[in-house]
Coordinates of N, CA, C and O in Angstrom, one line a residue:
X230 N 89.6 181.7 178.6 CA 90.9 182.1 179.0 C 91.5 183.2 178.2 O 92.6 183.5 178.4
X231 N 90.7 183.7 177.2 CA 91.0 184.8 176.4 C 89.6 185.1 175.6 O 88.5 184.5 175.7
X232 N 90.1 186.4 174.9 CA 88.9 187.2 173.8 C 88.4 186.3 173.3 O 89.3 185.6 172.9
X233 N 87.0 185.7 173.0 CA 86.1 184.4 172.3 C 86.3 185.4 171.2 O 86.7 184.8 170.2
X234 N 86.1 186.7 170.9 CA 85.8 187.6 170.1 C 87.0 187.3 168.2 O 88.2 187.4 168.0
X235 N 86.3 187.1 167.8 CA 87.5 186.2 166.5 C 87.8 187.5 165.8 O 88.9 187.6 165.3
X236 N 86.9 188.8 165.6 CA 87.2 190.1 165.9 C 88.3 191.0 166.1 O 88.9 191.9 165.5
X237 N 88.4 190.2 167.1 CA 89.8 191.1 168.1 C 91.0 190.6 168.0 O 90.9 189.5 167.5
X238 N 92.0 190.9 168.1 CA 93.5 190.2 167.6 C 93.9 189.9 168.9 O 94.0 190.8 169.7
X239 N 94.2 189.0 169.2 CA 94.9 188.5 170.7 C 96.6 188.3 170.3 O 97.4 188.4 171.1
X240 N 96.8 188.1 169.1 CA 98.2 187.9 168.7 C 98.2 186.7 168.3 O 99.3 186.5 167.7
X241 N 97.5 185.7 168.3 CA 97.4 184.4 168.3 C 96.2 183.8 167.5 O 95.3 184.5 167.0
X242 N 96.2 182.7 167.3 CA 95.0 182.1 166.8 C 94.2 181.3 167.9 O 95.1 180.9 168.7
X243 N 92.9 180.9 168.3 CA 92.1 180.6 169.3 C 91.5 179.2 169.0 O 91.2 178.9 167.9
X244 N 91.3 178.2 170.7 CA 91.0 177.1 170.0 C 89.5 177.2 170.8 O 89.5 177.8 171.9
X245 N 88.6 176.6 170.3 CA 87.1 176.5 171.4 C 87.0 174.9 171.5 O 87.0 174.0 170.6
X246 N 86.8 174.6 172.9 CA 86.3 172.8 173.1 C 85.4 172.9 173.8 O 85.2 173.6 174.7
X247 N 84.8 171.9 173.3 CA 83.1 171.9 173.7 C 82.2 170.4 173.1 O 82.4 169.9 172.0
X248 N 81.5 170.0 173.9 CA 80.5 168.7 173.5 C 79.6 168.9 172.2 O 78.8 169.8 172.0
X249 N 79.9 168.2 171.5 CA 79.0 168.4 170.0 C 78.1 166.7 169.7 O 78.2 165.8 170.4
X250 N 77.5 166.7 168.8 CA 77.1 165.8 168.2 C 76.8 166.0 166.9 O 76.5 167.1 166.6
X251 N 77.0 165.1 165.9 CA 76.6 165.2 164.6 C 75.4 164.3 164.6 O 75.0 163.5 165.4
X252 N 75.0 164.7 163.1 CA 73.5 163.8 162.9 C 73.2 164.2 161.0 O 73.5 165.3 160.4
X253 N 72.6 163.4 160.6 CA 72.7 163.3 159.1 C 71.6 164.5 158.6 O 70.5 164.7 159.2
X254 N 71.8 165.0 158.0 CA 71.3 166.5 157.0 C 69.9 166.2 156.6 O 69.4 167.2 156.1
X255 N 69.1 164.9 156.6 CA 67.9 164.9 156.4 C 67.8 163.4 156.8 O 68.7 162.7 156.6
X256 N 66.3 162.9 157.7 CA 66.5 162.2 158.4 C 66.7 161.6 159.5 O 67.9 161.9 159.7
X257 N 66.2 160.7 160.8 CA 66.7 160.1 161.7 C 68.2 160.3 162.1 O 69.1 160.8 161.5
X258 N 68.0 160.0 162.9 CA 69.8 159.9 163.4 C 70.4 158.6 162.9 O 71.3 158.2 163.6
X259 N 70.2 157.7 161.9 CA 70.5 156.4 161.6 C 70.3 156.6 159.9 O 70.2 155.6 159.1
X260 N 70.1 158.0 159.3 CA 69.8 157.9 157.6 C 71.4 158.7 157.0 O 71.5 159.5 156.0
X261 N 72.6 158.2 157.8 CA 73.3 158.8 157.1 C 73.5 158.6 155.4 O 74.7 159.0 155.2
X262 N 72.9 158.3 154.5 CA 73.6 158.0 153.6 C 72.5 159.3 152.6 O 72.6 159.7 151.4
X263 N 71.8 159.6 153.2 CA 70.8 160.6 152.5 C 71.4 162.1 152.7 O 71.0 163.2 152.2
X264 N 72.5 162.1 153.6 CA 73.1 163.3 153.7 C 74.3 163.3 152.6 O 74.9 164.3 152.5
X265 N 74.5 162.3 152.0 CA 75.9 162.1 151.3 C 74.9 163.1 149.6 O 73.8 162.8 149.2
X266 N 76.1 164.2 148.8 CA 75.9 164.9 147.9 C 76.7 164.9 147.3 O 77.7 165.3 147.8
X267 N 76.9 164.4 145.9 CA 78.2 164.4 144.9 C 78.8 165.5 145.5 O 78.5 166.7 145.5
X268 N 79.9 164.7 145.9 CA 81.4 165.8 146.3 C 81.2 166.1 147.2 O 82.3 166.4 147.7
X269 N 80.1 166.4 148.4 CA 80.1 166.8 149.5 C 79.4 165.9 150.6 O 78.9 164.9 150.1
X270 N 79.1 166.2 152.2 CA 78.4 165.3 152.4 C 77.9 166.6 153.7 O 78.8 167.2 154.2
X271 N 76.3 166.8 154.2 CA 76.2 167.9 154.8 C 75.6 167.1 156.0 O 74.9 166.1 155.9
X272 N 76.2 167.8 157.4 CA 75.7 167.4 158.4 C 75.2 168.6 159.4 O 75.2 169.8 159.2
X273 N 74.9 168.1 160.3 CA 74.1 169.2 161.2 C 74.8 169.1 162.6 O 74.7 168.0 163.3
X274 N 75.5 170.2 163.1 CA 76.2 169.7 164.4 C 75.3 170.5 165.6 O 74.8 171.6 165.4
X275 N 75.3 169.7 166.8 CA 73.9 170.1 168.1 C 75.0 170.7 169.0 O 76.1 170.4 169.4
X276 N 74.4 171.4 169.2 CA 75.2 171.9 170.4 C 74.4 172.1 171.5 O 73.4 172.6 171.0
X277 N 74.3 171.9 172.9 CA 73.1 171.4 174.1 C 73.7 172.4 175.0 O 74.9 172.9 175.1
X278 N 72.4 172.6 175.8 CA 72.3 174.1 176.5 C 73.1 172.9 177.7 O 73.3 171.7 177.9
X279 N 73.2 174.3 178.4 CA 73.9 173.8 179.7 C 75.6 172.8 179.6 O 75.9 172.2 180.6
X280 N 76.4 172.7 178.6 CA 77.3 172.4 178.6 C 78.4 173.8 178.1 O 78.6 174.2 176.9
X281 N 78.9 174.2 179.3 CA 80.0 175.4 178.8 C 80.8 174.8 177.8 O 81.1 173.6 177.9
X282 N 81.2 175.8 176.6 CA 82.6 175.4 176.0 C 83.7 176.5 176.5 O 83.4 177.5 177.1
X283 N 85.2 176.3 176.0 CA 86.2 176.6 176.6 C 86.5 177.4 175.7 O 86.1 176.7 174.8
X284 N 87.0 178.5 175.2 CA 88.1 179.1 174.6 C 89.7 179.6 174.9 O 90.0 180.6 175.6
X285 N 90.6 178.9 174.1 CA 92.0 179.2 174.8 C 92.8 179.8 173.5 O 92.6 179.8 172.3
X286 N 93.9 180.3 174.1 CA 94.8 180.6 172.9 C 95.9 179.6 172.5 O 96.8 179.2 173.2
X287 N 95.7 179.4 171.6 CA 97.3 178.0 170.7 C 98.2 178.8 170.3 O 98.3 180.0 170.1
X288 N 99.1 177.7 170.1 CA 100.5 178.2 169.0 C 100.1 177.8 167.8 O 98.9 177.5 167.5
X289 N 101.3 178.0 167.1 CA 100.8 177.6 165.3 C 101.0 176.5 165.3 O 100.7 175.8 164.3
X290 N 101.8 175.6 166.4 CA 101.5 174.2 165.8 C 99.9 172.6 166.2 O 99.9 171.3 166.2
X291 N 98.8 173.8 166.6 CA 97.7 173.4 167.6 C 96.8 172.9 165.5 O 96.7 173.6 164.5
X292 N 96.5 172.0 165.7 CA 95.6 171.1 164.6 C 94.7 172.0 164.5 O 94.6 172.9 165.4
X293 N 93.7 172.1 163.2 CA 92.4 172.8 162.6 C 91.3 171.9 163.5 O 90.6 172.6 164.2
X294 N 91.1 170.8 163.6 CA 89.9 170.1 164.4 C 90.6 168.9 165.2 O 91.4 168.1 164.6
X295 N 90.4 168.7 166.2 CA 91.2 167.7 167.1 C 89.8 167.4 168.1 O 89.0 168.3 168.6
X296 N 89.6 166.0 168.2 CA 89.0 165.5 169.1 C 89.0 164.5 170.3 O 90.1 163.9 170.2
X297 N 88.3 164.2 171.3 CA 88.6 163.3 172.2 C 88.2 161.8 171.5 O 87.4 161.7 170.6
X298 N 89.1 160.7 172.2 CA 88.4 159.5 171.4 C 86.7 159.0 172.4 O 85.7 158.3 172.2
X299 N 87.1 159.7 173.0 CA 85.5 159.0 174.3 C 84.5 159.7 173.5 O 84.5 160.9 173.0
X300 N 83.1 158.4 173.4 CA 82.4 158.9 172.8 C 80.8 159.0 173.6 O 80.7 158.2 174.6
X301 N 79.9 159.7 173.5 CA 78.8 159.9 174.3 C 78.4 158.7 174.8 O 78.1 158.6 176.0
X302 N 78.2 157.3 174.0 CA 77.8 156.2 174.2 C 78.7 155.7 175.3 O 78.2 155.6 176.4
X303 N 80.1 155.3 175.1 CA 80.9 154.9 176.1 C 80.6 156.4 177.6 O 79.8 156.2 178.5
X304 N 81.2 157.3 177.2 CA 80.8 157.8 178.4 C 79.4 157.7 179.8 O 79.4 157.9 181.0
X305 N 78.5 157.3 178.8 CA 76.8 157.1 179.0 C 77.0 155.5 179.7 O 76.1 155.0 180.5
X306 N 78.2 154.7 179.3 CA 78.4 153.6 179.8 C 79.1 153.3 180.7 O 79.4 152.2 181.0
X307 N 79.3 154.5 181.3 CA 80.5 154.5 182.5 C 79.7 154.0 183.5 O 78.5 154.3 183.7
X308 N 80.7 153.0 184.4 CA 79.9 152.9 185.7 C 79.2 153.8 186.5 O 79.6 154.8 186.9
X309 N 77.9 153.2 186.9 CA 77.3 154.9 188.0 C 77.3 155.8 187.1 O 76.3 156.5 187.3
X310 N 78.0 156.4 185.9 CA 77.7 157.6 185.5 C 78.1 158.6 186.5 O 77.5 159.6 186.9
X311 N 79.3 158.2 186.8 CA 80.0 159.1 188.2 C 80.8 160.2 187.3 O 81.2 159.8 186.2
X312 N 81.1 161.5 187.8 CA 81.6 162.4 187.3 C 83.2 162.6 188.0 O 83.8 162.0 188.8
X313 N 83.5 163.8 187.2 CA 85.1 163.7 187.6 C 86.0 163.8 189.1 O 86.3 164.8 189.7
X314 N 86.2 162.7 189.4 CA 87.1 162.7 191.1 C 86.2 161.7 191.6 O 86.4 161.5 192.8
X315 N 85.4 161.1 191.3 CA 84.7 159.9 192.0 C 84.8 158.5 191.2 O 84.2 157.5 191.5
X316 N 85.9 158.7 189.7 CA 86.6 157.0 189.5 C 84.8 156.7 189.1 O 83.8 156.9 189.7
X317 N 85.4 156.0 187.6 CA 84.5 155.0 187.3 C 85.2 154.3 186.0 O 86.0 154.6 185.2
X318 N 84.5 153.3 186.3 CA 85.3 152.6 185.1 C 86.0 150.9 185.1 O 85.6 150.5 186.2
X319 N 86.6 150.1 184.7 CA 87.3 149.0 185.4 C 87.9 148.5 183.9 O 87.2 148.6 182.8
X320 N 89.1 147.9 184.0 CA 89.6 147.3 182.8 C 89.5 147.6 181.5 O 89.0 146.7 180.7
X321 N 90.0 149.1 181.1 CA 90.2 150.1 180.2 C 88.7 150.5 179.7 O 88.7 151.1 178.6
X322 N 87.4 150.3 180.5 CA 86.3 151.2 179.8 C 86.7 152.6 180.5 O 87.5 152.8 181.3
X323 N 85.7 153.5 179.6 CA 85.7 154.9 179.9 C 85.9 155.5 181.8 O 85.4 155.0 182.8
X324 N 86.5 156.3 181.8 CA 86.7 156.9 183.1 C 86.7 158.0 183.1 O 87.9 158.4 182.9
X325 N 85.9 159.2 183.3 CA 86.2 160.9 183.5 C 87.6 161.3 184.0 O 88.4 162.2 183.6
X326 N 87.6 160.6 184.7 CA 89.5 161.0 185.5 C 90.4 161.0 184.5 O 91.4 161.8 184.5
X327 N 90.2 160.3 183.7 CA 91.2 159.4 182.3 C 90.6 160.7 181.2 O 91.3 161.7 181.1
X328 N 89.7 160.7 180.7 CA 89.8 161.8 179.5 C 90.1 163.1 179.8 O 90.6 163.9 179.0
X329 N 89.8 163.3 181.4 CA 90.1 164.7 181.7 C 91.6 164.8 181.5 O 92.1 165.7 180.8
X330 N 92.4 164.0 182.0 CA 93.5 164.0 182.3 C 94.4 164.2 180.4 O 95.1 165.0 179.9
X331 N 93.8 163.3 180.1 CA 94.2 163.3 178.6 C 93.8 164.8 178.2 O 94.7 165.6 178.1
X332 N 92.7 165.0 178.0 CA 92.1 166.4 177.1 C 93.4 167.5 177.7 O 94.1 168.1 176.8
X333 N 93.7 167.8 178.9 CA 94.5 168.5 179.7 C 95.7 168.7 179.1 O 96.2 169.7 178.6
X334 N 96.2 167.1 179.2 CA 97.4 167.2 179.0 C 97.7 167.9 177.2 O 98.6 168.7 176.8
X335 N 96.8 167.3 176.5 CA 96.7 167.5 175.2 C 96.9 169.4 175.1 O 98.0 169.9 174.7
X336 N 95.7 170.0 175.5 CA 95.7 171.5 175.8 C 96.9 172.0 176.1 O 97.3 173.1 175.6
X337 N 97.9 170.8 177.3 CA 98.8 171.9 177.4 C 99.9 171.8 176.7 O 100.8 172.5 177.2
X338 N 100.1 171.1 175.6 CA 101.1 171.1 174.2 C 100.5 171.9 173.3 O 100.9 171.7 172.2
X339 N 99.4 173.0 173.4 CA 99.3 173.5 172.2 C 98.6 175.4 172.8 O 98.3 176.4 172.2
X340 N 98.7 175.0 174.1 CA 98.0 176.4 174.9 C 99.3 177.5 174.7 O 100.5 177.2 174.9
X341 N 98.9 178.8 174.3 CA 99.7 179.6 174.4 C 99.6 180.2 175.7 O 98.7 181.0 175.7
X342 N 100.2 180.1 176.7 CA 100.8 180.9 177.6 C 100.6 182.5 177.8 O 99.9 183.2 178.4
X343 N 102.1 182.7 176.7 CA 101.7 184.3 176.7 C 100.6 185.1 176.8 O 100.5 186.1 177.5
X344 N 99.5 184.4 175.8 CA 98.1 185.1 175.3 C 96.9 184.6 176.2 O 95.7 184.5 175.7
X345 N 97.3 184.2 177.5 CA 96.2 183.8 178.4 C 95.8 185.5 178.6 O 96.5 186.4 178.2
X346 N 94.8 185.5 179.2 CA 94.1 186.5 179.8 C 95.2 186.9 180.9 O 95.6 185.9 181.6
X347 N 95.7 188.1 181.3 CA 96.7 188.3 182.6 C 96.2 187.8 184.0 O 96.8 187.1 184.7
X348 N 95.1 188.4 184.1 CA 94.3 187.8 184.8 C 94.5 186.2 185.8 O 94.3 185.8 186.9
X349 N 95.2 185.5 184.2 CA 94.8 184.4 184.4 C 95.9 183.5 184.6 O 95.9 182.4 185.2
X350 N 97.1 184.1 184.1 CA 98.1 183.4 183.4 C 98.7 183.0 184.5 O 99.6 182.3 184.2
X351 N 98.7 183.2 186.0 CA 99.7 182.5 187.1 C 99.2 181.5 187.1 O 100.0 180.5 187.0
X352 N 97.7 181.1 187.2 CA 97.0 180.0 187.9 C 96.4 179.4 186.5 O 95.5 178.5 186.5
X353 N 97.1 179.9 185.1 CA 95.8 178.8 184.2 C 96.3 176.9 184.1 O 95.9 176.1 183.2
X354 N 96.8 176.8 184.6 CA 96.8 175.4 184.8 C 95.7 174.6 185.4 O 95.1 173.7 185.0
X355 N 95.7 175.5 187.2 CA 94.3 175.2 187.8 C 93.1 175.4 187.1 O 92.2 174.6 187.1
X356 N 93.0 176.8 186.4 CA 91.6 176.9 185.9 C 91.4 176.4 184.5 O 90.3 176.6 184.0
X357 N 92.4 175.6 183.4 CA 92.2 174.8 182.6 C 91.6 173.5 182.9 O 91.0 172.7 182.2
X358 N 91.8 173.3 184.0 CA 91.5 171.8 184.8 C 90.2 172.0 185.1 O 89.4 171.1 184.7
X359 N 89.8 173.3 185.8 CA 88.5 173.1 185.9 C 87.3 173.1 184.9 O 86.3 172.5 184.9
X360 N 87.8 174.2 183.8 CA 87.1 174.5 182.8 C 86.5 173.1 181.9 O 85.3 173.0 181.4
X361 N 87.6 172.4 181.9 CA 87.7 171.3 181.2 C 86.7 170.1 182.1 O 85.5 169.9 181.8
X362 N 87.1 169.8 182.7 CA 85.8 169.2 184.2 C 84.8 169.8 184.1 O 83.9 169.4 184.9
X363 N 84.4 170.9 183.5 CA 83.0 171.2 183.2 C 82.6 171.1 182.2 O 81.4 170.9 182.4
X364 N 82.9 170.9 180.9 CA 83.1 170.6 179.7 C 82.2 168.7 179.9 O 81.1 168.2 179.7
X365 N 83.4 168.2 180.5 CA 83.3 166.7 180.6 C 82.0 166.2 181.4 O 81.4 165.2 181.1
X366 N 81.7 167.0 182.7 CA 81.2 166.5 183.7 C 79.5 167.4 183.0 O 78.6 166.8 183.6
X367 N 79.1 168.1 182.3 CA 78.3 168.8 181.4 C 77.6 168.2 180.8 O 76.4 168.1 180.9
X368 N 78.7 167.2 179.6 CA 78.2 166.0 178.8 C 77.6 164.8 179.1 O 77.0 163.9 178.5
X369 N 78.2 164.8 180.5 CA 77.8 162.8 181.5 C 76.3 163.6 182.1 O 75.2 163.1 181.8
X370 N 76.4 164.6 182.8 CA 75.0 164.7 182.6 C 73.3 165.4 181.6 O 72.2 165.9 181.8
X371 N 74.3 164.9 180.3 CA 72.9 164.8 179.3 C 72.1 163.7 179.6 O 71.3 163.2 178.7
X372 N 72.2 163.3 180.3 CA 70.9 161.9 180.8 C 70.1 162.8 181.3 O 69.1 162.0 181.5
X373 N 69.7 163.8 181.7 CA 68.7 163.8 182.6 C 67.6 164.5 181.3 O 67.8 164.9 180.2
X374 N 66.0 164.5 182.2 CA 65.3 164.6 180.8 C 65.2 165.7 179.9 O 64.9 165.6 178.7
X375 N 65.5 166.9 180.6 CA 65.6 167.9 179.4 C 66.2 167.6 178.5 O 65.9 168.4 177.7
X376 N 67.1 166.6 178.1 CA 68.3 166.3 177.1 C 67.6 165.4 176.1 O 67.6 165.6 174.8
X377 N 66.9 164.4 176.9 CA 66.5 163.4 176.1 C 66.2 163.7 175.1 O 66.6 162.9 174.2
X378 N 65.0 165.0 174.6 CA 64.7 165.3 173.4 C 65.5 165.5 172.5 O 65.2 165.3 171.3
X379 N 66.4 166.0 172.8 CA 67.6 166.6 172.0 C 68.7 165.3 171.2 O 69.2 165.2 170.0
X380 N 68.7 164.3 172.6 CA 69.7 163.6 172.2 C 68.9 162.5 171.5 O 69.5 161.5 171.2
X381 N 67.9 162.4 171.3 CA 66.9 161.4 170.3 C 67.3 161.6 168.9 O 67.2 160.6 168.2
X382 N 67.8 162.6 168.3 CA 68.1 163.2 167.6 C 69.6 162.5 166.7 O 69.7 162.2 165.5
X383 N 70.6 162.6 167.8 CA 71.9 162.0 167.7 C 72.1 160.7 168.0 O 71.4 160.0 168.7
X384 N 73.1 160.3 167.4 CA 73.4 159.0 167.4 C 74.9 159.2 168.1 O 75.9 159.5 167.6
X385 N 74.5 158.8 169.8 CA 75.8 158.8 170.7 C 77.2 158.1 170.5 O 78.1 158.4 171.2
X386 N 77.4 157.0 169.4 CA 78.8 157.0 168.5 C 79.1 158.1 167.9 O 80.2 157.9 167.4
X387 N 78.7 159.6 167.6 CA 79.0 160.5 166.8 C 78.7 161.7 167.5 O 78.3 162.7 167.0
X388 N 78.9 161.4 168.5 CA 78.6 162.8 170.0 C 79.9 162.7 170.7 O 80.4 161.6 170.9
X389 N 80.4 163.9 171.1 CA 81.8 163.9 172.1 C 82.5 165.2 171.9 O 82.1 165.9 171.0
X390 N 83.6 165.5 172.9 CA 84.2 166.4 173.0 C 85.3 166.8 171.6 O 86.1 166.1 171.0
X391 N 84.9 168.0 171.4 CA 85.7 168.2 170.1 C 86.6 169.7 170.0 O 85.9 170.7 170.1
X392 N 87.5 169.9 169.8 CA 88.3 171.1 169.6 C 88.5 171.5 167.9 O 88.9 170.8 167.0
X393 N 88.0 173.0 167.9 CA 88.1 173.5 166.7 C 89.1 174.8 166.9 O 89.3 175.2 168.1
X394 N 89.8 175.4 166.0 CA 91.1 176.4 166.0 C 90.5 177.4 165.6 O 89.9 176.8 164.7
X395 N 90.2 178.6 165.5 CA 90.0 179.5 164.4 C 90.5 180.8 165.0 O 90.5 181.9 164.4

């Protein structure tokens, strides 16, 4: 929805959201404590082909790292593994409809307006919605097997949608 380019001055500061996973700095996906280093602790974050991430522009009062609480596991646990507009879910488990709606709404307390792309700026409500439904509907399908390798790796409590500012 704007310059990805951190380069370029948009007038603003930029947020990118996108599916990540963490996993421990040496070791299985279950050796976190071998990653822990007096004073620091180093992790390795995955980022997986085929899931677009988003870039938007914030105000100054948009957080340094902000995340969704849905996590790869619960998502992976949704009923059917149905994607966004086809409802899944029953008696507060995970639902795509429900985080989309959340992640959205979240975006739009911190989206700068002004510094949308012109382009963009009558309709970015519609195409935040969609962007974001690709984001979501992206991550539900890492089941299939190209992923698997990848996601062997991660430990799906520590996988999910996450927003960084820079």
């Amino acid at each position: 929805m704007c310059d990805p380019n951190p380069q370029t001055d948009i007038g603003t500061n930029r947020l990118v959201l996108l599916f990540t996973a963490i996993a421990p700095y040496r070791g299985g996906s279950n050796m976190w404590s071998t990653s822990r280093r007096p004073g620091c602790g180093t992790l390795i974050f995955h980022l997986f082909n085929g899931i677009p991430a988003l870039v938007i522009p914030v105000t100054n009062k948009c957080p340094i790292v902000a995340w969704s609480p849905w996590t790869l596991a619960q998502m992976r646990g949704a009923a059917g593994m149905n994607m966004i507009g086809a409802g899944a879910g029953v008696n507060g488990s995970y639902r795509p409809d429900w985080q989309h709606e959340q992640v959205c709404e979240w975006l739009d307390t911190v989206i700068s307006v002004p510094h949308v792309n012109p382009a963009l700026r009558e309709r970015y409500v519609e195409i935040l919605g969609r962007c974001v439904s690709l984001v979501i509907n992206g991550a539900m399908a890492l089941d299939r097997p190209s992923a698997r390798v990848a996601l062997g790796k991660v430990d799906p409590e520590r996988a999910g949608i996450v927003m960084f500012r820079y």
